[in-house]
PDB file of C-alpha atoms and ligand atoms in Angstrom:
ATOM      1  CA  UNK A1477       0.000   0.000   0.000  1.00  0.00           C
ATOM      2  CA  UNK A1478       1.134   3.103  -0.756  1.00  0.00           C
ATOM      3  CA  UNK A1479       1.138   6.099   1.896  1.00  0.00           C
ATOM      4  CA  UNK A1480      -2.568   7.274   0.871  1.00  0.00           C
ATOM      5  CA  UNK A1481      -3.991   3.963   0.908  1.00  0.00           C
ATOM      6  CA  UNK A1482      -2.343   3.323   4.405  1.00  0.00           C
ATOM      7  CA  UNK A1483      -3.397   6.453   5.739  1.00  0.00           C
ATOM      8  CA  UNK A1484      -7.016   5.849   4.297  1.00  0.00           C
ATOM      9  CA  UNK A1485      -7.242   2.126   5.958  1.00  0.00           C
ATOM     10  CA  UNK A1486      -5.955   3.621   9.143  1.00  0.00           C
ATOM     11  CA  UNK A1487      -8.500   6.529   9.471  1.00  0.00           C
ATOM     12  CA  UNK A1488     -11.483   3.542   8.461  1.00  0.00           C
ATOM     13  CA  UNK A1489     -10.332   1.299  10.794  1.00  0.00           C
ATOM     14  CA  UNK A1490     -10.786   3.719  13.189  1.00  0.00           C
ATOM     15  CA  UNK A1491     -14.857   3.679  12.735  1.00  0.00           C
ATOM     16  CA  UNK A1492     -15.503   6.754  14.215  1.00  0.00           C
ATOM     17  CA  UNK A1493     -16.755   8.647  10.828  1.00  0.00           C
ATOM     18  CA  UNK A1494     -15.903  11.571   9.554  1.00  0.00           C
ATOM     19  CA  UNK A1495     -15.348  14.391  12.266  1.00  0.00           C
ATOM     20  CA  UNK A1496     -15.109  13.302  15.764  1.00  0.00           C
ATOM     21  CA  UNK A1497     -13.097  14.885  18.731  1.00  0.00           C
ATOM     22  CA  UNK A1498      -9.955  14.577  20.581  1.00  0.00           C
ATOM     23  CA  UNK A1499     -11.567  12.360  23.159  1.00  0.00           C
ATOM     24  CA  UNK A1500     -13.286  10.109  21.135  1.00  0.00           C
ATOM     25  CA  UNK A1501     -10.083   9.309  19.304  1.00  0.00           C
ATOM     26  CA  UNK A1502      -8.194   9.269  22.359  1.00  0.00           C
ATOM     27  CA  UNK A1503     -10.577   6.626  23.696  1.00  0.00           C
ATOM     28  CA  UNK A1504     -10.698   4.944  20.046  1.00  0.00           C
ATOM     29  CA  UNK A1505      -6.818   3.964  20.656  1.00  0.00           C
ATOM     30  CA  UNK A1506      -6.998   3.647  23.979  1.00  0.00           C
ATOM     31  CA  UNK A1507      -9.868   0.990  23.462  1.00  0.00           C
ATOM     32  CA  UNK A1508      -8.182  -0.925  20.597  1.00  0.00           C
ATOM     33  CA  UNK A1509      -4.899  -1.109  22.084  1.00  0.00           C
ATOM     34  CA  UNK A1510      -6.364  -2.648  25.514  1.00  0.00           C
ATOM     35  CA  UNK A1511      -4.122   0.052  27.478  1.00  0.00           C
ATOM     36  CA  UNK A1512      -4.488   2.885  29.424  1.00  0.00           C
ATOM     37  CA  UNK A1513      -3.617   6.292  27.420  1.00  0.00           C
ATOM     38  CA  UNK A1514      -2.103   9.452  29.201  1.00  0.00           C
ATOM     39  CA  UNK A1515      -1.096  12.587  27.412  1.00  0.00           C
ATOM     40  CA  UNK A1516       1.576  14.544  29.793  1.00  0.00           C
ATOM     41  CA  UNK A1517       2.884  17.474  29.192  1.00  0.00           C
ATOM     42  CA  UNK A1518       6.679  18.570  30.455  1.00  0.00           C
ATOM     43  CA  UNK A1519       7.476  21.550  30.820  1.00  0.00           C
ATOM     44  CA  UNK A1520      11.114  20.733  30.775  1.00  0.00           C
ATOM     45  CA  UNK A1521      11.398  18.303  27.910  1.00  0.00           C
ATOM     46  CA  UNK A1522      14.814  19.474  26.040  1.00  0.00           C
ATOM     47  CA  UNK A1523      13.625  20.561  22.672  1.00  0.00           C
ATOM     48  CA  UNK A1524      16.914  21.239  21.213  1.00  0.00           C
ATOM     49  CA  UNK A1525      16.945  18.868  18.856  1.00  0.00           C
ATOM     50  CA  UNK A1526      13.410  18.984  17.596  1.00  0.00           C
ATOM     51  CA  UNK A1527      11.900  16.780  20.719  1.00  0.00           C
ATOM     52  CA  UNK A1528       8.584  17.582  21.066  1.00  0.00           C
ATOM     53  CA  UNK A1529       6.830  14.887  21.745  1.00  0.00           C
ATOM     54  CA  UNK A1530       7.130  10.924  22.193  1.00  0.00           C
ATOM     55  CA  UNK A1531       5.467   7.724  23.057  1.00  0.00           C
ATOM     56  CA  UNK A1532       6.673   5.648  25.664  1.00  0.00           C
ATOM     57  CA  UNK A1533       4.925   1.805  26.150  1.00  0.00           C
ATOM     58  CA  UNK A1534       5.226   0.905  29.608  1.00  0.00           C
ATOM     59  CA  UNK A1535       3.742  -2.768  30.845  1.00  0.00           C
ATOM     60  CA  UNK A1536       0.778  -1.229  31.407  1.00  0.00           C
ATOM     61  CA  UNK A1537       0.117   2.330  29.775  1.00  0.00           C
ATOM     62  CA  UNK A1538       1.113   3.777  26.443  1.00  0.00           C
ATOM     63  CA  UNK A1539       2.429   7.878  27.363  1.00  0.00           C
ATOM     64  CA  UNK A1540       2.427  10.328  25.401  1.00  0.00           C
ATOM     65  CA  UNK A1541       4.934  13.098  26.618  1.00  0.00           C
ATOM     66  CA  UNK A1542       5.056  16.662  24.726  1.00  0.00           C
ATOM     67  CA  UNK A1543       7.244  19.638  25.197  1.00  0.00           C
ATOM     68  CA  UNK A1544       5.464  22.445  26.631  1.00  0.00           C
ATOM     69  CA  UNK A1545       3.833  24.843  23.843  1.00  0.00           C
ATOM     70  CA  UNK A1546       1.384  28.404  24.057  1.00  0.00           C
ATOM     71  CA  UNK A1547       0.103  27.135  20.574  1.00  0.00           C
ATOM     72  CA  UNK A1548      -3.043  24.367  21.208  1.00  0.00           C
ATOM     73  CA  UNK A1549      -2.982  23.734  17.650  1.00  0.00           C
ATOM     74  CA  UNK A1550       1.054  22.706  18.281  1.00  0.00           C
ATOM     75  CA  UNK A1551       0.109  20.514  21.142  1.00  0.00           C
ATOM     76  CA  UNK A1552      -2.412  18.911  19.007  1.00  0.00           C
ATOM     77  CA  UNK A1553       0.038  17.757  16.311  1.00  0.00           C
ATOM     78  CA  UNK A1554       2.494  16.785  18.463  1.00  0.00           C
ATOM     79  CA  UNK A1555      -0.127  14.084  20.457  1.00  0.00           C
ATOM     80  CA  UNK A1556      -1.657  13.551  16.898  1.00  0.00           C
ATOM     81  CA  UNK A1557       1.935  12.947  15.273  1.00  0.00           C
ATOM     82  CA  UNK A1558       2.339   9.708  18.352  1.00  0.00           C
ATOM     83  CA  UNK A1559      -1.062   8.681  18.138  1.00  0.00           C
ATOM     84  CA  UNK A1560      -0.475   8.703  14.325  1.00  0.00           C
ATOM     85  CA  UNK A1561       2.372   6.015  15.119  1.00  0.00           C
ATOM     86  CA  UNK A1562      -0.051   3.737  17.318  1.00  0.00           C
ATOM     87  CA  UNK A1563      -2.890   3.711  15.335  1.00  0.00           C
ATOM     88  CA  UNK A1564      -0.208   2.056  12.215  1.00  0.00           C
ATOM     89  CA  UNK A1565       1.034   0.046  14.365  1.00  0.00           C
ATOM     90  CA  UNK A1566       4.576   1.019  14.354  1.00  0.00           C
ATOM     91  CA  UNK A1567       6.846   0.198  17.272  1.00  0.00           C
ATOM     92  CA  UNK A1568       4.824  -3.013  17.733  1.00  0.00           C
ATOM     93  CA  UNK A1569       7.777  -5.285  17.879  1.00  0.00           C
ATOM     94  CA  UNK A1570      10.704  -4.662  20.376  1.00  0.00           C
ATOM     95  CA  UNK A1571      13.244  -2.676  18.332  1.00  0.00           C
ATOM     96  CA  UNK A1572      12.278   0.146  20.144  1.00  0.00           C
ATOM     97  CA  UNK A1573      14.593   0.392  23.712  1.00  0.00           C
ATOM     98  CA  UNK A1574      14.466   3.455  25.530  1.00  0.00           C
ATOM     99  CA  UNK A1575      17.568   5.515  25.849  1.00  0.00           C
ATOM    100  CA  UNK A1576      17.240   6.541  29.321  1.00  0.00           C
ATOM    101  CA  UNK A1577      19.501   9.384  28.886  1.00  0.00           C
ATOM    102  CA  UNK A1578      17.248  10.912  27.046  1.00  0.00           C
ATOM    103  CA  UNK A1579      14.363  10.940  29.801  1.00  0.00           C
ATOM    104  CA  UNK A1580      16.309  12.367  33.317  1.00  0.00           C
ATOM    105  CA  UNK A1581      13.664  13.977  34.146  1.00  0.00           C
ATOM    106  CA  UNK A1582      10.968  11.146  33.881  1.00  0.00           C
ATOM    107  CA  UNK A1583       9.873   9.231  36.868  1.00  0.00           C
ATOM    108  CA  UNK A1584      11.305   5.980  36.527  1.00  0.00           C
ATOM    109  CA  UNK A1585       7.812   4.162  36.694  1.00  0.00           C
ATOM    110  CA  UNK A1586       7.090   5.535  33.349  1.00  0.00           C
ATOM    111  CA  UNK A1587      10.279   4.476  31.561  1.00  0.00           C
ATOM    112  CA  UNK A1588       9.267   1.163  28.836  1.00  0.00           C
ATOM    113  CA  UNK A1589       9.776   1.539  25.335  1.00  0.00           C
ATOM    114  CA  UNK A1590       9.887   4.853  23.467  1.00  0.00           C
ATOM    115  CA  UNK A1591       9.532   6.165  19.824  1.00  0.00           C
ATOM    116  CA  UNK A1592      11.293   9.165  18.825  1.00  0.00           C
ATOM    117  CA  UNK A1593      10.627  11.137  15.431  1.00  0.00           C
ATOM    118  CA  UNK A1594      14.133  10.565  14.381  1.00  0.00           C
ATOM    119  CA  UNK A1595      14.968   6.981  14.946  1.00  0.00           C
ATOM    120  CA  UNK A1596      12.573   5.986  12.510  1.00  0.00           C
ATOM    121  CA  UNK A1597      12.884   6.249   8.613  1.00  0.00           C
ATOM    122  CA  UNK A1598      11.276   8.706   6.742  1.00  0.00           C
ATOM    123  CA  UNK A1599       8.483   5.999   5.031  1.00  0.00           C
ATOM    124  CA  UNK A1600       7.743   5.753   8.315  1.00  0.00           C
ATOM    125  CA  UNK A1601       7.646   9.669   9.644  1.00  0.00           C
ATOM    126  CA  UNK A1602       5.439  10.705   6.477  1.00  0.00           C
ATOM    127  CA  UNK A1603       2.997   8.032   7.006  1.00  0.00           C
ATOM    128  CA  UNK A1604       2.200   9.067  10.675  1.00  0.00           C
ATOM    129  CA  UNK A1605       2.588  12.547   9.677  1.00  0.00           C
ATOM    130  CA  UNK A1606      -0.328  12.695   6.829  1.00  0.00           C
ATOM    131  CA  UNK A1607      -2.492  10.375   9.029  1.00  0.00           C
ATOM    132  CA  UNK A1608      -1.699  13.380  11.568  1.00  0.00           C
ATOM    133  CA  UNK A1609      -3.047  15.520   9.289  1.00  0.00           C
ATOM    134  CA  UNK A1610      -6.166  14.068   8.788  1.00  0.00           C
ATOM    135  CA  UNK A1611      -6.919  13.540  11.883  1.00  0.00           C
ATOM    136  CA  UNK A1612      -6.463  16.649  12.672  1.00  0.00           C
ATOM    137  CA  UNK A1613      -8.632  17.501  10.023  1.00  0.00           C
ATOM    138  CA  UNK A1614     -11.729  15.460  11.266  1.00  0.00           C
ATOM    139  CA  UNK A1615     -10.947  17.186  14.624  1.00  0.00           C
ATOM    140  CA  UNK A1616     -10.911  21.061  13.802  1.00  0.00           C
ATOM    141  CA  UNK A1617     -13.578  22.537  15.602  1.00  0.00           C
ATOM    142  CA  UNK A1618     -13.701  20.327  18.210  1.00  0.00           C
ATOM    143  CA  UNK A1619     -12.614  21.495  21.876  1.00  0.00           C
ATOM    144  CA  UNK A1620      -9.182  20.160  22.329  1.00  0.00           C
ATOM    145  CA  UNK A1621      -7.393  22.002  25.527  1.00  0.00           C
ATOM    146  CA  UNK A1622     -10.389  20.276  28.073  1.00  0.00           C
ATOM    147  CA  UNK A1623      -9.283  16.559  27.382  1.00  0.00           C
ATOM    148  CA  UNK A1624      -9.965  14.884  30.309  1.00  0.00           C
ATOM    149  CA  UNK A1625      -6.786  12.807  29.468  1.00  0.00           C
ATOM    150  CA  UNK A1626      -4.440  15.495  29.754  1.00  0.00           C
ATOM    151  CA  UNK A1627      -1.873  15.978  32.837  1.00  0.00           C
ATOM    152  CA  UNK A1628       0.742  17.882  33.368  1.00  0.00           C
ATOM    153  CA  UNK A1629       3.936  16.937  35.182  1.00  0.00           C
ATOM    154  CA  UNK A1630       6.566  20.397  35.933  1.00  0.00           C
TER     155      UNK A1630
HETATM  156 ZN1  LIG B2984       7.189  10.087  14.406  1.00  0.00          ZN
END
């Protein structure tokens, strides 16, 4: 399948029509994937070198941690861009280790497995960022800043 066609299957698969809101797609993944979801934002995540978000699968939870942002439309993609990555499927198998060096400032009960934008190939990265896209798409309108999923750790 080709990006569109991947993209396409992904957004069907999802079953929740054409416009729905954060919640319901947070609850979507949370549902299919038989884990508990948290978004978390960190207000001291090191951005430097384009960090700004990433998805860490504990035993129990899948986290999403993004960098701190004034823009809710930034947030948004960020979470999207990792949810993006779930929803495909990628990161499924266990060639993705966490490099804890990367996380000091992460309680060690949610250290597992973790995705991050640039250890994955580009095939990869443009797939989860056009399925971003659409979802964010079927979402505009939609209140985003109340999800009840949100915390924030500072
Ligand atoms: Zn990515």
């Amino acid at each position: 399948m080709n990006t569109e066609q991947t993209v396409s299957a992904a957004v069907a698969g999802l079953q929740l029509g054409g416009t729905f809101t954060f919640d319901e797609l947070l609850r979507s993944v949370q549902d299919r994937r038989h884990r508990r979801l948290r978004v978390i934002e960190l207000a001291d995540l090191d951005t430097h070198d384009g960090l700004c978000a990433l998805w860490l699968a504990t035993e129990t939870d899948d986290l999403v941690l993004h960098a701190r942002t004034d823009s809710t439309l930034h947030r948004q993609q960020f979470i999207l861009h990792e949810l993006a990555h779930m929803i495909l499927g990628h990161c499924d198998g266990d060639d993705c280790t966490v490099d804890e060096a990367l996380l000091p400032n992460i309680p060690p009960y949610t250290r597992g497995r973790l995705l991050r934008r640039q250890d994955l190939d580009s095939k990869t990265e443009i797939a989860a960022e056009s399925l971003a896209d659409r979802l964010a798409a079927s979402i505009r309108g939609s209140v985003f800043a109340e999800s009840r999923y949100s915390e924030v750790f500072g």
